[in-house]
Short mmCIF file of C-alpha atoms in Angstrom, two decimals:
data_model
loop_
_atom_site.label_atom_id
_atom_site.label_comp_id
_atom_site.label_asym_id
_atom_site.label_seq_id
_atom_site.Cartn_x
_atom_site.Cartn_y
_atom_site.Cartn_z
CA MET A 1 -1.47 -6.04 12.29
CA LEU A 2 -2.63 -4.02 9.26
CA LYS A 3 -5.16 -5.14 6.69
CA LEU A 4 -3.90 -4.20 3.22
CA LYS A 5 -5.89 -4.14 0.00
CA ILE A 6 -4.20 -3.10 -3.26
CA VAL A 7 -6.58 -2.63 -6.18
CA SER A 8 -5.74 -1.79 -9.81
CA PRO A 9 -8.19 -1.25 -12.68
CA GLU A 10 -7.48 -4.83 -13.83
CA ARG A 11 -7.81 -6.77 -10.56
CA ILE A 12 -7.16 -7.02 -6.83
CA GLU A 13 -3.35 -7.15 -6.68
CA PHE A 14 -3.11 -8.11 -3.00
CA GLU A 15 -5.40 -8.54 -0.03
CA GLY A 16 -4.23 -9.71 3.37
CA GLU A 17 -2.53 -8.90 6.66
CA VAL A 18 0.82 -7.13 6.75
CA ASP A 19 3.16 -5.60 9.35
CA SER A 20 4.01 -2.42 7.41
CA VAL A 21 3.55 -0.68 4.05
CA LEU A 22 6.02 1.71 2.38
CA VAL A 23 4.46 3.93 -0.30
CA PRO A 24 5.77 6.59 -2.73
CA GLY A 25 3.72 9.60 -1.56
CA SER A 26 3.57 12.75 -3.69
CA LEU A 27 5.62 14.62 -1.05
CA GLY A 28 8.01 11.74 -0.49
CA GLN A 29 8.08 8.13 0.56
CA PHE A 30 6.41 7.24 3.86
CA GLU A 31 5.78 4.13 5.92
CA ILE A 32 2.47 3.02 7.40
CA LEU A 33 2.62 1.03 10.63
CA VAL A 34 0.00 -0.31 13.05
CA ASN A 35 -2.16 2.47 14.59
CA HIS A 36 -1.12 5.02 11.93
CA ALA A 37 -3.17 8.22 11.99
CA PRO A 38 -6.00 8.37 9.41
CA ILE A 39 -4.71 9.75 6.10
CA ILE A 40 -5.55 10.06 2.43
CA SER A 41 -2.65 10.76 0.09
CA SER A 42 -1.88 10.70 -3.61
CA LEU A 43 0.91 8.40 -4.77
CA ASP A 44 3.56 9.03 -7.40
CA LYS A 45 5.39 6.60 -9.63
CA GLY A 46 7.50 4.28 -7.54
CA ARG A 47 7.52 1.08 -5.55
CA VAL A 48 5.07 -0.09 -2.90
CA VAL A 49 6.82 -2.41 -0.42
CA TYR A 50 4.85 -4.36 2.16
CA THR A 51 6.14 -6.65 4.88
CA LEU A 52 4.26 -9.87 5.54
CA PRO A 53 4.05 -11.42 9.02
CA GLY A 54 7.31 -13.28 9.46
CA GLY A 55 9.36 -10.56 7.77
CA GLU A 56 9.04 -11.46 4.06
CA LYS A 57 8.97 -8.32 1.89
CA LYS A 58 6.95 -8.05 -1.32
CA SER A 59 6.86 -5.13 -3.75
CA LEU A 60 4.87 -3.72 -6.65
CA ASP A 61 5.89 -1.00 -9.12
CA ILE A 62 3.15 1.58 -9.67
CA CYS A 63 2.59 4.57 -11.94
CA GLY A 64 0.54 6.42 -9.33
CA GLY A 65 -2.66 6.26 -7.34
CA PHE A 66 -4.09 6.95 -3.90
CA VAL A 67 -3.78 5.51 -0.40
CA GLU A 68 -6.27 5.68 2.45
CA VAL A 69 -5.48 4.61 6.02
CA GLN A 70 -8.22 4.26 8.62
CA LYS A 71 -8.37 2.04 11.75
CA ASN A 72 -5.48 -0.23 10.67
CA VAL A 73 -7.01 -0.75 7.22
CA VAL A 74 -4.79 0.39 4.32
CA SER A 75 -6.47 0.74 0.92
CA LEU A 76 -4.43 1.44 -2.21
CA CYS A 77 -5.99 2.26 -5.57
CA VAL A 78 -3.11 2.14 -8.03
CA GLU A 79 -2.18 2.03 -11.68
CA MET A 80 0.41 -0.66 -12.28
CA SER A 81 3.67 -0.08 -14.17
CA GLU A 82 4.10 -2.25 -17.25
#
């Protein structure tokens, strides 16, 4: 299980446990799963898709930001699309 926190300048957009996170990295889209190697990456405009336990998928459109992964904790600092 991953712990995901998505923060925008306005508020915390999401905080909770997820099975996976798909992000629009600057060099292409990539998926973060349990036990992913530590990484820090910039994010481009696109869609963040995260899968909740049970298989439900949720998504957010972003203008850009950063992602950090460390010890099954995924932190996204993003600017939301309007």
